[in-house]
Short mmCIF file of C-alpha atoms and ligand atoms in Angstrom, two decimals:
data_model
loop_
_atom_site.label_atom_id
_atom_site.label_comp_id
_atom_site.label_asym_id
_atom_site.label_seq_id
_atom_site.Cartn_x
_atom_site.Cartn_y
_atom_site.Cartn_z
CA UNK A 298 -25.57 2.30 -18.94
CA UNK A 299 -23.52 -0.44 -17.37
CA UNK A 300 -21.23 2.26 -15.34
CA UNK A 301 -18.40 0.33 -13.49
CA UNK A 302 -20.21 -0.28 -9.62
CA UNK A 303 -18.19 -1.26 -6.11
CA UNK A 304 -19.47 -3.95 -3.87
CA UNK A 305 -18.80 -4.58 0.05
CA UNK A 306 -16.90 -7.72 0.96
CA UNK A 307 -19.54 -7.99 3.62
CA UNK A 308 -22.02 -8.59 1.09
CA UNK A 309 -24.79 -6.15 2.80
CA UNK A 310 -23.91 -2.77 1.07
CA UNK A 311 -25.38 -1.46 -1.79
CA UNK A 312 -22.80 -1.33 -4.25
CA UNK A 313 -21.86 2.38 -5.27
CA UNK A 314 -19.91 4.36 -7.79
CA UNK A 315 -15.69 4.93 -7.66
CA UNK A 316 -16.37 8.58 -6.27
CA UNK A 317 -19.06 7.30 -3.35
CA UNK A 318 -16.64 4.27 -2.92
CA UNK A 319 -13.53 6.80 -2.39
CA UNK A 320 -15.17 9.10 -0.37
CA UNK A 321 -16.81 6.97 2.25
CA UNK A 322 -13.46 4.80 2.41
CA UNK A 323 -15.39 1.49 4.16
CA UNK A 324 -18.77 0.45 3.34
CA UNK A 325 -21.52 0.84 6.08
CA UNK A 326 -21.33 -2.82 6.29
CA UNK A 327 -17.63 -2.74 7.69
CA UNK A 328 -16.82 -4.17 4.34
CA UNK A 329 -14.32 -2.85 1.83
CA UNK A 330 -14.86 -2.20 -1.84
CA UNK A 331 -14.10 -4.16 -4.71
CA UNK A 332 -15.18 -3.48 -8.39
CA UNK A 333 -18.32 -5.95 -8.97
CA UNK A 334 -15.91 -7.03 -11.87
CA UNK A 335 -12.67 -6.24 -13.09
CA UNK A 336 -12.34 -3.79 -16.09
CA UNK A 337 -9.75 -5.35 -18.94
CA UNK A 338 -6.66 -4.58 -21.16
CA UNK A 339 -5.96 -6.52 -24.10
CA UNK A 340 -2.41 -7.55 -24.34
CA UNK A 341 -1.92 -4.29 -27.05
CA UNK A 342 -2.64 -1.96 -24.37
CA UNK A 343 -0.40 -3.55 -22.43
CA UNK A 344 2.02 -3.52 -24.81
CA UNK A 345 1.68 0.00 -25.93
CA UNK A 346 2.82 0.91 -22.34
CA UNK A 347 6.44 0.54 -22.96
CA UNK A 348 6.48 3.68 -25.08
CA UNK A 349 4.87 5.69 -22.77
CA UNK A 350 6.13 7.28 -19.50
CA UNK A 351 4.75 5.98 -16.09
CA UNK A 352 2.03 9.29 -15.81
CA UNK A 353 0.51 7.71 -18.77
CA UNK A 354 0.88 4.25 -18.17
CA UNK A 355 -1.18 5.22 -14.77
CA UNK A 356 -4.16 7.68 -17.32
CA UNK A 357 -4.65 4.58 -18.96
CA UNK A 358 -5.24 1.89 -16.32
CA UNK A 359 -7.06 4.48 -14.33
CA UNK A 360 -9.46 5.61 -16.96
CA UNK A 361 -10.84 2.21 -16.68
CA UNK A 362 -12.64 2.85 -13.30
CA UNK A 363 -12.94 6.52 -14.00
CA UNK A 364 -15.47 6.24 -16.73
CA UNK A 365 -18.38 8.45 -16.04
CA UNK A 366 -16.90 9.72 -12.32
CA UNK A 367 -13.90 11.76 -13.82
CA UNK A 368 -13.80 13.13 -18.03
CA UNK A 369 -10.44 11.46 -19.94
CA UNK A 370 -8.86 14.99 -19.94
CA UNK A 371 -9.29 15.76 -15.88
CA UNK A 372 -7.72 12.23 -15.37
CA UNK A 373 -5.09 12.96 -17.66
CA UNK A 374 -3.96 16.47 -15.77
CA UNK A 375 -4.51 15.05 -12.45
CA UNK A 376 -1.99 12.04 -13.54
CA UNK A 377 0.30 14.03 -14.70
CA UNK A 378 0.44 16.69 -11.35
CA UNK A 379 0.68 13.55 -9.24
CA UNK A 380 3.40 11.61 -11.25
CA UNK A 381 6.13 13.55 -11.66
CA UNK A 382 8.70 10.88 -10.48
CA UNK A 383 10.56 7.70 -12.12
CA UNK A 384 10.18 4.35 -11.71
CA UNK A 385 13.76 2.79 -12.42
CA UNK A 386 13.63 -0.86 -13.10
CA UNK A 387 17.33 -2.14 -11.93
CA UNK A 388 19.17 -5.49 -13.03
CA UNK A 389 19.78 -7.70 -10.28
CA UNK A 390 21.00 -10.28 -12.87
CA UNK A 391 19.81 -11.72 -16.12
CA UNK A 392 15.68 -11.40 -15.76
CA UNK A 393 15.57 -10.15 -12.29
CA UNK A 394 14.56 -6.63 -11.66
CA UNK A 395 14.77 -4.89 -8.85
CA UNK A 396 11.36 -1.85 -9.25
CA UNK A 397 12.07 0.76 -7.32
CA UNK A 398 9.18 2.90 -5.86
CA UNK A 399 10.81 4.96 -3.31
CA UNK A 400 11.59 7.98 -5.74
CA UNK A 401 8.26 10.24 -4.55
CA UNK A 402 8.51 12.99 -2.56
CA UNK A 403 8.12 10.72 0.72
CA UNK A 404 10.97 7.97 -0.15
CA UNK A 405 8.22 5.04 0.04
CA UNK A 406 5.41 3.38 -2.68
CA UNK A 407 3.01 4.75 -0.39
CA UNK A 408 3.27 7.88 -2.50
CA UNK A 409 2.06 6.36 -5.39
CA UNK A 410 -1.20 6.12 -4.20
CA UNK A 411 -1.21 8.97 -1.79
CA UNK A 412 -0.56 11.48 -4.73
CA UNK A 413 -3.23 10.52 -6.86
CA UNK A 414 -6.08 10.38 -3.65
CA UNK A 415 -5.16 14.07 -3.25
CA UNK A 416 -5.62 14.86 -6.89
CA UNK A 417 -8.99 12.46 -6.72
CA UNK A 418 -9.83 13.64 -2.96
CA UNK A 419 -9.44 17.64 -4.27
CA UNK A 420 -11.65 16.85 -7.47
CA UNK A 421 -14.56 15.66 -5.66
CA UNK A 422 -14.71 17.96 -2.80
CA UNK A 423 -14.43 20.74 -4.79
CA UNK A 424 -17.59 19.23 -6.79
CA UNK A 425 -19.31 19.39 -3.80
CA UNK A 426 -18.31 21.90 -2.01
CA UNK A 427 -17.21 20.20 1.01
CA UNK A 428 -14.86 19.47 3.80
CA UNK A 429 -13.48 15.98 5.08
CA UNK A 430 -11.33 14.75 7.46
CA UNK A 431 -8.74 11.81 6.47
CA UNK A 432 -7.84 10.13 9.72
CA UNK A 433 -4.79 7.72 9.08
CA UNK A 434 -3.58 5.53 11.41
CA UNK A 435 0.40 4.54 9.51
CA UNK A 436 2.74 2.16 10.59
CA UNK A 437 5.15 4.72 9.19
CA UNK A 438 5.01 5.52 5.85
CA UNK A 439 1.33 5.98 4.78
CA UNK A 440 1.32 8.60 7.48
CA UNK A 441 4.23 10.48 5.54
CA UNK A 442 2.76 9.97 2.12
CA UNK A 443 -0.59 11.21 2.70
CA UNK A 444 0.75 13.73 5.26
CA UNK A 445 2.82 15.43 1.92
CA UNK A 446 0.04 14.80 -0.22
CA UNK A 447 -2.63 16.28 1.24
CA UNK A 448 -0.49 19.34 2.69
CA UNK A 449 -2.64 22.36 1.92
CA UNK A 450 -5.49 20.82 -0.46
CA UNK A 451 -8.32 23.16 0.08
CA UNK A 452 -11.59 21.08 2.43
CA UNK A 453 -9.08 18.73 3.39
CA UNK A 454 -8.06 18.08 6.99
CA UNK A 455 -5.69 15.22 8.00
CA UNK A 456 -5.33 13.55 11.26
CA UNK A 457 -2.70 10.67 11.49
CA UNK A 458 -2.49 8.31 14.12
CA UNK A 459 1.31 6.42 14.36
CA UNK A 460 2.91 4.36 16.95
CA UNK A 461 5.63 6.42 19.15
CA UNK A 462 8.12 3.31 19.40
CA UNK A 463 7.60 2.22 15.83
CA UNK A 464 8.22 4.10 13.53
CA UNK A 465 11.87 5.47 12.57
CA UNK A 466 13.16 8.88 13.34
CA UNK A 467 13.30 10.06 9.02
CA UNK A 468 9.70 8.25 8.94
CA UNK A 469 8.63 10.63 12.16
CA UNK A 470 9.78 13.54 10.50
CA UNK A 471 8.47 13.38 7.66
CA UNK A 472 5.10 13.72 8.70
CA UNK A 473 5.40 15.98 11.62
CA UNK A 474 6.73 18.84 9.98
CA UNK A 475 4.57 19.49 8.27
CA UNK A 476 1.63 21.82 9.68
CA UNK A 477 -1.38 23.67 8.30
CA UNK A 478 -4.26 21.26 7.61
CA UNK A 479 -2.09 18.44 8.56
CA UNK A 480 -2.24 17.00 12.59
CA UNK A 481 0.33 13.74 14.13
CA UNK A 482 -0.65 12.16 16.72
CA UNK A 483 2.08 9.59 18.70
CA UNK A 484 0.31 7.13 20.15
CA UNK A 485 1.90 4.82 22.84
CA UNK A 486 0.85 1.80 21.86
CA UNK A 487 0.97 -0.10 18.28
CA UNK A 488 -0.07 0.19 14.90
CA UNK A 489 -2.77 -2.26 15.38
CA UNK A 490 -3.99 0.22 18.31
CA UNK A 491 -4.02 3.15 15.62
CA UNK A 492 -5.85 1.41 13.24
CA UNK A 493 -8.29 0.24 16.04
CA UNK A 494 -9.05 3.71 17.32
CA UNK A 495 -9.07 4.92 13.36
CA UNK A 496 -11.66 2.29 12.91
CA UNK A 497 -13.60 2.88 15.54
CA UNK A 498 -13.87 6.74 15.00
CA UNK A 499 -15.26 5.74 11.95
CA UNK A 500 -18.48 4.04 12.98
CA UNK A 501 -19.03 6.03 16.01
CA UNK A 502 -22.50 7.52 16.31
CA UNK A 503 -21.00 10.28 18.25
CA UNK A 504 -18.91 11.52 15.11
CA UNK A 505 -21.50 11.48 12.61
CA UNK A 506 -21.50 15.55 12.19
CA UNK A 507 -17.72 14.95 11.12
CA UNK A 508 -17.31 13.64 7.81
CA UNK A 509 -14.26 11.33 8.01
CA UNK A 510 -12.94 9.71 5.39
CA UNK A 511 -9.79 7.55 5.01
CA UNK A 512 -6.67 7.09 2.89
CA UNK A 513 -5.54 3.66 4.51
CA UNK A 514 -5.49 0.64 2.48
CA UNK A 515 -9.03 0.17 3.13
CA UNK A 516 -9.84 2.80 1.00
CA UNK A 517 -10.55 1.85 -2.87
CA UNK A 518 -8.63 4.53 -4.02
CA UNK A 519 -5.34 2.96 -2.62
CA UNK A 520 -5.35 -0.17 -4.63
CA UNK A 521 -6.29 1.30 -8.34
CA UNK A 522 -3.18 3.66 -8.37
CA UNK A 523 -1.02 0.80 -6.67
CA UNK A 524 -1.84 -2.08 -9.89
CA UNK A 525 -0.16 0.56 -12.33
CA UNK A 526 3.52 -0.29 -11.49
CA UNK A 527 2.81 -3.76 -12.45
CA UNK A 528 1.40 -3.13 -16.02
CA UNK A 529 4.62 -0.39 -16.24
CA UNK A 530 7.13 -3.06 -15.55
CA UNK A 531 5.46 -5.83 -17.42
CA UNK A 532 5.34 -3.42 -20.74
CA UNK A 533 8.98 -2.84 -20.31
CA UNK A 534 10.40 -6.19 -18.85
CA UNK A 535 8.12 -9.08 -19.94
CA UNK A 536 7.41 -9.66 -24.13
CA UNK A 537 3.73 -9.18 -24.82
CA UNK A 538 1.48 -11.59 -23.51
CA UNK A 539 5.05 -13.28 -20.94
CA UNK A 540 3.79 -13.69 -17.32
CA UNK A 541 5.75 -12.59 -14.72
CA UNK A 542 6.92 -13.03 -11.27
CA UNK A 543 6.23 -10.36 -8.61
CA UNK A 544 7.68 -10.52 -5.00
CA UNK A 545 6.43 -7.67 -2.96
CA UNK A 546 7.01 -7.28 0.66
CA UNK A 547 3.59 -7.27 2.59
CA UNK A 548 1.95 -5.77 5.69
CA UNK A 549 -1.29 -4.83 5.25
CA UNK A 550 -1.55 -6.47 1.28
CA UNK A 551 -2.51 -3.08 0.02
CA UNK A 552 0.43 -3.37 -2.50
CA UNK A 553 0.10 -6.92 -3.03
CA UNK A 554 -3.66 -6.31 -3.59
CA UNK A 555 -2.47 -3.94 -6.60
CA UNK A 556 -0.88 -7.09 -8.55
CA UNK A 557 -3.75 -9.07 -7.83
CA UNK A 558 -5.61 -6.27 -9.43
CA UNK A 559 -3.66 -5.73 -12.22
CA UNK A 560 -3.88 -9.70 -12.65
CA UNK A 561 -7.66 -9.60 -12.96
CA UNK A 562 -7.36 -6.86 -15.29
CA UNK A 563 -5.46 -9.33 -17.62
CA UNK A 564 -2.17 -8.91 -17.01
CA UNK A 565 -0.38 -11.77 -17.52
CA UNK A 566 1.28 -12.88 -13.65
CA UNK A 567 2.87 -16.39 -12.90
CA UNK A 568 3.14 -15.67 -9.41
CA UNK A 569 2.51 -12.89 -6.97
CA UNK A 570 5.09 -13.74 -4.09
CA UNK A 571 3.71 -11.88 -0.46
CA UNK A 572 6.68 -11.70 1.38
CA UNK A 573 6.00 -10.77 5.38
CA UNK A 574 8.15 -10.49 8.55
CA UNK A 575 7.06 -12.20 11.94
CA UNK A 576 3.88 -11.27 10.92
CA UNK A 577 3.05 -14.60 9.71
CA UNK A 578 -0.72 -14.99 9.72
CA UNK A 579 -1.36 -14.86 5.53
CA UNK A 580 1.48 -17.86 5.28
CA UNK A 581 0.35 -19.81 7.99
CA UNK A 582 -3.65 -19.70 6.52
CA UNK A 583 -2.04 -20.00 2.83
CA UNK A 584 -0.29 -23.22 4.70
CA UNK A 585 -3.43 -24.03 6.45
CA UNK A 586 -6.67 -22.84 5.79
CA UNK A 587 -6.88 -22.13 9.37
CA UNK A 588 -6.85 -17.83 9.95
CA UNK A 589 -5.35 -17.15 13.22
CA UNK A 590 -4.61 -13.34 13.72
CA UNK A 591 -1.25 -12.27 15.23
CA UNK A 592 -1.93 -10.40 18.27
CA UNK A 593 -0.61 -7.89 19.37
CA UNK A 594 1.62 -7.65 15.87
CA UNK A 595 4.95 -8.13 16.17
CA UNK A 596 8.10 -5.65 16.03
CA UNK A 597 10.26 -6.40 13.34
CA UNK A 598 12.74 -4.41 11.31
CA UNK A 599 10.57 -3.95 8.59
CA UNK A 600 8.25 -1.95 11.04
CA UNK A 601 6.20 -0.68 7.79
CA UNK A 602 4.66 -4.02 7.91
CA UNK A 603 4.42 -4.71 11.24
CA UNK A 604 0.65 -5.72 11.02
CA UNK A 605 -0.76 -8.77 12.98
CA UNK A 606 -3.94 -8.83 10.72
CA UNK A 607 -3.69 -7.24 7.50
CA UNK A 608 -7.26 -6.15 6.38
CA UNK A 609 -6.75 -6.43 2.47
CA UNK A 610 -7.01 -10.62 3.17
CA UNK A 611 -10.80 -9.48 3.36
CA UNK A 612 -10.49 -8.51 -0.26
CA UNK A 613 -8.04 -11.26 -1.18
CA UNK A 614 -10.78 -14.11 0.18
CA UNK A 615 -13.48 -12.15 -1.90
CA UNK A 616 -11.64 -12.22 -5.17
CA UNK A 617 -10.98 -15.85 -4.16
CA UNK A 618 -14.74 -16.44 -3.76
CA UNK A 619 -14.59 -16.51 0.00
CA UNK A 620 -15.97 -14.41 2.68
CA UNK A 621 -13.77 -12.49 5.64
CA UNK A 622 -15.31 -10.29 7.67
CA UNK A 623 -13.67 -6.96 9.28
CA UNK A 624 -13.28 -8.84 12.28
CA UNK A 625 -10.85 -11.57 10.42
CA UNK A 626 -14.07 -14.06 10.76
CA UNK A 627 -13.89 -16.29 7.49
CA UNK A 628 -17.53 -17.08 6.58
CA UNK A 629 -16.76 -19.00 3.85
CA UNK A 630 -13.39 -20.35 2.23
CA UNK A 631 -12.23 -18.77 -0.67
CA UNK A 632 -10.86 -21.65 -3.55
CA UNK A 633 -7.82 -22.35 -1.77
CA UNK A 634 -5.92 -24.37 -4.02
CA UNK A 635 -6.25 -21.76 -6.65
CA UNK A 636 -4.59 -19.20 -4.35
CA UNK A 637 -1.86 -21.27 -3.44
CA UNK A 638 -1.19 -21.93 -7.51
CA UNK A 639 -1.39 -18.32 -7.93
CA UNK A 640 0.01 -17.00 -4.54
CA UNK A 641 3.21 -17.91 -2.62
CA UNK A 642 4.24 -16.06 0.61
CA UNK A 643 7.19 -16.44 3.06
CA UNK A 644 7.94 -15.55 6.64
CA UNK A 645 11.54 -13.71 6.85
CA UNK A 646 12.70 -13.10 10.18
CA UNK A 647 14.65 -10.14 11.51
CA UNK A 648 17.96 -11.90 11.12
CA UNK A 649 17.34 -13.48 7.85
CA UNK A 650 16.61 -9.85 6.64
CA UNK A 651 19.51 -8.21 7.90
CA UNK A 652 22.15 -11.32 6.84
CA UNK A 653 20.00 -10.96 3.44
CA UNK A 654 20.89 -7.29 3.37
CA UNK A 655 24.33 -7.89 3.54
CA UNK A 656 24.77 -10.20 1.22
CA UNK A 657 22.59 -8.65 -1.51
CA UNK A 658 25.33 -5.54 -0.65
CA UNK A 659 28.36 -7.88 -1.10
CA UNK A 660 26.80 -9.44 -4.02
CA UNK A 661 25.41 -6.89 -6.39
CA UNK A 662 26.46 -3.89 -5.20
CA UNK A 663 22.82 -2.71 -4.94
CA UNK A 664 21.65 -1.03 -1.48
CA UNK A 665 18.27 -2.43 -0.43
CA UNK A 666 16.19 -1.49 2.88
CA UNK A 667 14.44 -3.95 5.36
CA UNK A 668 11.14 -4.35 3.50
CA UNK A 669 12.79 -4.57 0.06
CA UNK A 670 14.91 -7.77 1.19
CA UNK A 671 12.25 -9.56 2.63
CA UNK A 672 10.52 -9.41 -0.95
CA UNK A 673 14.00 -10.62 -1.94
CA UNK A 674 14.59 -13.17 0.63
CA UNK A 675 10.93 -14.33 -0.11
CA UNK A 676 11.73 -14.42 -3.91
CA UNK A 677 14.90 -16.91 -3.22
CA UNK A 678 12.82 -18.82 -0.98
CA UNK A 679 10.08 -19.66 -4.20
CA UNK A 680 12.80 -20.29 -6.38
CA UNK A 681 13.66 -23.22 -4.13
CA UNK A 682 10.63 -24.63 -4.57
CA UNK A 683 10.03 -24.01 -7.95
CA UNK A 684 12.51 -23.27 -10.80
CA UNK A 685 11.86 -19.76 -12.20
CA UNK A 686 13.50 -20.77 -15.33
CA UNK A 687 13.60 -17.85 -18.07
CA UNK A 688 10.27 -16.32 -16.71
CA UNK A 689 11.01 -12.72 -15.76
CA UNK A 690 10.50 -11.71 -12.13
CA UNK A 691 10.58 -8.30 -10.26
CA UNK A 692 11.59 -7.77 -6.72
CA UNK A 693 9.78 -4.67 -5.71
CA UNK A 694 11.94 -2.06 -3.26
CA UNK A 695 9.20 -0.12 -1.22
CA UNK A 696 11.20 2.68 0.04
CA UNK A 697 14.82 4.40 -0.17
CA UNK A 698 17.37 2.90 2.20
CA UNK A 699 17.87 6.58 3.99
CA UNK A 700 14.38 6.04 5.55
CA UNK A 701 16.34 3.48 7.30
CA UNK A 702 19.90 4.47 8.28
CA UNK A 703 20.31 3.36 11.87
CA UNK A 704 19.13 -0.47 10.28
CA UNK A 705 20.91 0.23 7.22
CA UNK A 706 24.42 1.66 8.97
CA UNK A 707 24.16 -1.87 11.56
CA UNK A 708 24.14 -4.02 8.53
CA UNK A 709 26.58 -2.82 5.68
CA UNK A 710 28.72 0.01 7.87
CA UNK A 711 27.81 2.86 6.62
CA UNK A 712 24.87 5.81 6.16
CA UNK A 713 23.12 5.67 2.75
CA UNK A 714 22.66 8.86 0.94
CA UNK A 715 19.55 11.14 2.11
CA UNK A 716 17.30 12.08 -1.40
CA UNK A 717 16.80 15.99 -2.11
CA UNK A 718 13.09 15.15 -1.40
CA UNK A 719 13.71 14.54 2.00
CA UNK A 720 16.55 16.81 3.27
CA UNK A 721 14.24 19.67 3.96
CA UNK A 722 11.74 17.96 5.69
CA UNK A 723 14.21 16.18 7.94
CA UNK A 724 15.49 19.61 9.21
CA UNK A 725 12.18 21.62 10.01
CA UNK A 726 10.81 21.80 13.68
CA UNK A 727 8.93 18.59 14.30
CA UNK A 728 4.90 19.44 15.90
CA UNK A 729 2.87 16.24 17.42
CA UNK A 730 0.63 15.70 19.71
CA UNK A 731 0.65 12.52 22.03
CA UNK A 732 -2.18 10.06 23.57
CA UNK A 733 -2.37 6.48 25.13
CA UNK A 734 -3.88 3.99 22.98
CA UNK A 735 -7.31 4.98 24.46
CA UNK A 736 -10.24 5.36 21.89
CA UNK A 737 -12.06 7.71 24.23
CA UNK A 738 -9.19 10.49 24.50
CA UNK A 739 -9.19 10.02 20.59
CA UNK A 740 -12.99 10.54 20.49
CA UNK A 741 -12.89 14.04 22.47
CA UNK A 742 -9.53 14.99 20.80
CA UNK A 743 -11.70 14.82 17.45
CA UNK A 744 -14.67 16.33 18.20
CA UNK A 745 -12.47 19.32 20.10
CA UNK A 746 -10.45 19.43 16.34
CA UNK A 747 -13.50 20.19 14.90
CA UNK A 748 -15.10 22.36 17.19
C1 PLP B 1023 3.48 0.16 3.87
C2 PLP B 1023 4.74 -0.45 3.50
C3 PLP B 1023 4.84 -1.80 3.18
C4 PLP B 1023 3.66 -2.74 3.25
O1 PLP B 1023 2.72 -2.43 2.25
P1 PLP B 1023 1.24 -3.01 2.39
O2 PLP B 1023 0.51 -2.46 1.24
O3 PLP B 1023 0.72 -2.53 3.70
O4 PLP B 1023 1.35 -4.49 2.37
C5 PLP B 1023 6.06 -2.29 2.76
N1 PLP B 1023 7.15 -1.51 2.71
C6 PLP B 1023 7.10 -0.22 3.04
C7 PLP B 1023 8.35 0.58 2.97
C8 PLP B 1023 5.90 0.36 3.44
O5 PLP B 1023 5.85 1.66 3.76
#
């Protein structure tokens, strides 16, 4: 049997199945998983995509990891239950596409990923027979996605950590109005805090009659679902076997990660553009080779991705042939000129973005949001270094512009248009609970949730 196996990035793991991988979240080692090697598609796989809708575009990427964790026919139900959106690919101009992955219940890609870890999350527990606990810590939208996804799955309780000042009112809302199995808590502090305490609560000796699990970017089960869009647009935008351009606006590289997935898995990429706000560490080190963390993060209006040390580079480095530990600690360089052939990535600031923003308006007539035109502005800023020439590219738009009216409204003068999805949950009582940024409080809060 030569069953499909995960390894740690740390390197002192045992390397595990997909459903052992998913369910623990991080390794015991600190690491995070990665497939010990990539499964493939030929180029006719690929190319048989662009007949088929985006639920089973997603059955047939996924069944490559699944094999032997979830039968073809479970996969293909759970696919279709979580993917019952669209994925419009827009014309900027001639061979620029604007992918837009904010049509999910929650307005942001972070559904994408979230729908399908319920599906996965609800398959295995009810296998065993067991209940978990997904602590979150969001920056704004994970917290939504996963908030709406996991909404009244049986053995599942959520807990989701955001920052008070940082997130926007329609991002609030949409994950504390929900109630049930599903707990916010507003933590004054930042998302780096969050994700500190969530970490924390995760090795803590203290916890270890909860079983936590997580559905943060440092969970396996994030990336898989989030390398499908890529193989969808490519089968519809690129001829078989044409690489592409992707420009995709990064904070913590979880959706970055999914093209550099779906580029090991033999799609055909020219470049993966990482476009980032003041956030800067990934293009100084790309510049570099030196990894300086940015801390504490910095505010930006593209607060989904305001992360001063995004923890996917630890997977980057590894498919790179390096080493980076949880703590940012490089232990070994990856092949660094063969990331910066593959890899570009730009630093937008907050008033390129909104100018950008603007003018995109003025230009094409097309409404993006403040993490969509970074991946734009970032895009512009490759193409003056190297010609794109006829090779197709997509910008990828990570959420719908009403997540972001007050930013939007400052910019182009007016409120964009609120999504069905989201009207209800904007007008239901809001429910939170609120802490300092003090791991302690968090500890006793947890074990008193679970008492
Ligand atoms: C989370 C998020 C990002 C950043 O994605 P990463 O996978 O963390 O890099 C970008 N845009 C939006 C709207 C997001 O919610």
């Amino acid at each position: 049997m030569s069953k499909l196996l995960f390894r740690s990035t740390n390197g002192r793991s045992p390397s595990v199945n997909l459903r052992e991988a998913f369910l623990a979240g991080q390794a015991p080692d600190r690491g995070l998983y990665l497939p010990e090697r990539f499964p493939r598609l030929t180029p006719n796989e690929i190319a048989e995509f662009a007949d088929l809708p985006y639920r089973q575009v997603a059955f047939r990427v996924l069944r490559k990891f699944t094999d032997g964790v979830i039968p073809d026919d479970a996969l293909s139900a759970m696919c279709d239950k979580a993917y019952d959106f669209g994925v419009p690919l827009e014309v900027i101009h001639y061979g620029v596409y604007l992918m837009r992955l904010d049509q999910g219940p929650t307005a942001s890609f972070k559904d994408f990923a979230a729908q399908m870890m319920a599906q996965m999350f609800g398959r295995f527990l009810q296998e065993d027979g067991k209940q978990v606990t997904i602590l979150t810590a969001t920056s704004g939208d994970t917290g939504a996605a996963v908030a709406h996804a996991f909404h009244k799955v049986p053995g599942v309780r959520v807990i989701v950590l955001f920052p008070i000042a940082e997130v926007s009112e329609s991002q609030r809302k949409l994950m504390t109005t929900l109630k049930d199995n599903v707990r916010t808590v507003a933590v004054d502090g930042k998302f780096d805090d969050c994700q500190a305490m969530v970490k924390r609560a995760f090795t803590d000796p203290a916890l270890d009659h909860i079983h936590l699990s997580s559905a943060n970017s440092i969970n396996i089960g994030r990336l898989l679902p989030q390398s499908v869009y890529y193989f969808y647009a490519a089968s519809r935008l690129a001829q078989p076997g044409e690489p592409m351009v992707f420009s995709i606006p990064s904070g913590n590289f979880g959706n970055m990660m999914g093209a550099v997935f779906a580029r090991e898995m033999g799609l055909p990429v020219r470049k993966i553009i990482a476009s980032v706000n003041d956030n800067d560490a990934f293009p100084r080190y790309l510049d570099s080779g030196r990894y300086e963390k940015i801390s504490p993060s910095r505010n930006s209006v593209s607060n989904a991705m305001n992360v001063g040390s995004p923890s996917n580079l630890a997977r980057l480095v590894s498919v790179y042939g390096g080493e980076m530990d949880e703590t940012g600690t490089i232990h070994r360089q990856p092949n660094l000129d063969a990331m910066r052939r593959e890899i570009f990535s730009s630093s937008i600031t907050d008033e390129r973005t909104r100018t950008s923003l603007r003018e995109f308006w003025n230009k094409y007539q097309i409404l993006l949001e403040p993490h969509g035109v970074v991946a734009w502005q970032g895009f512009l800023d490759w193409c003056s270094v190297e010609p794109l020439g006829r090779t197709p590219a997509v910008i990828v738009e990570s959420a719908n512009p009403a997540k972001f009216p007050e930013e939007v409204e400052k910019v182009v003068g007016w409120a964009p248009d609120v999504p069905a999805s989201m009207v209800t949950g904007l007008r239901l009582p809001e429910d939170y609970d609120r802490m300092g940024a003090d791991y302690e409080r968090f500890r006793d809060y947890l074990i008193a949730a679970h008492a």
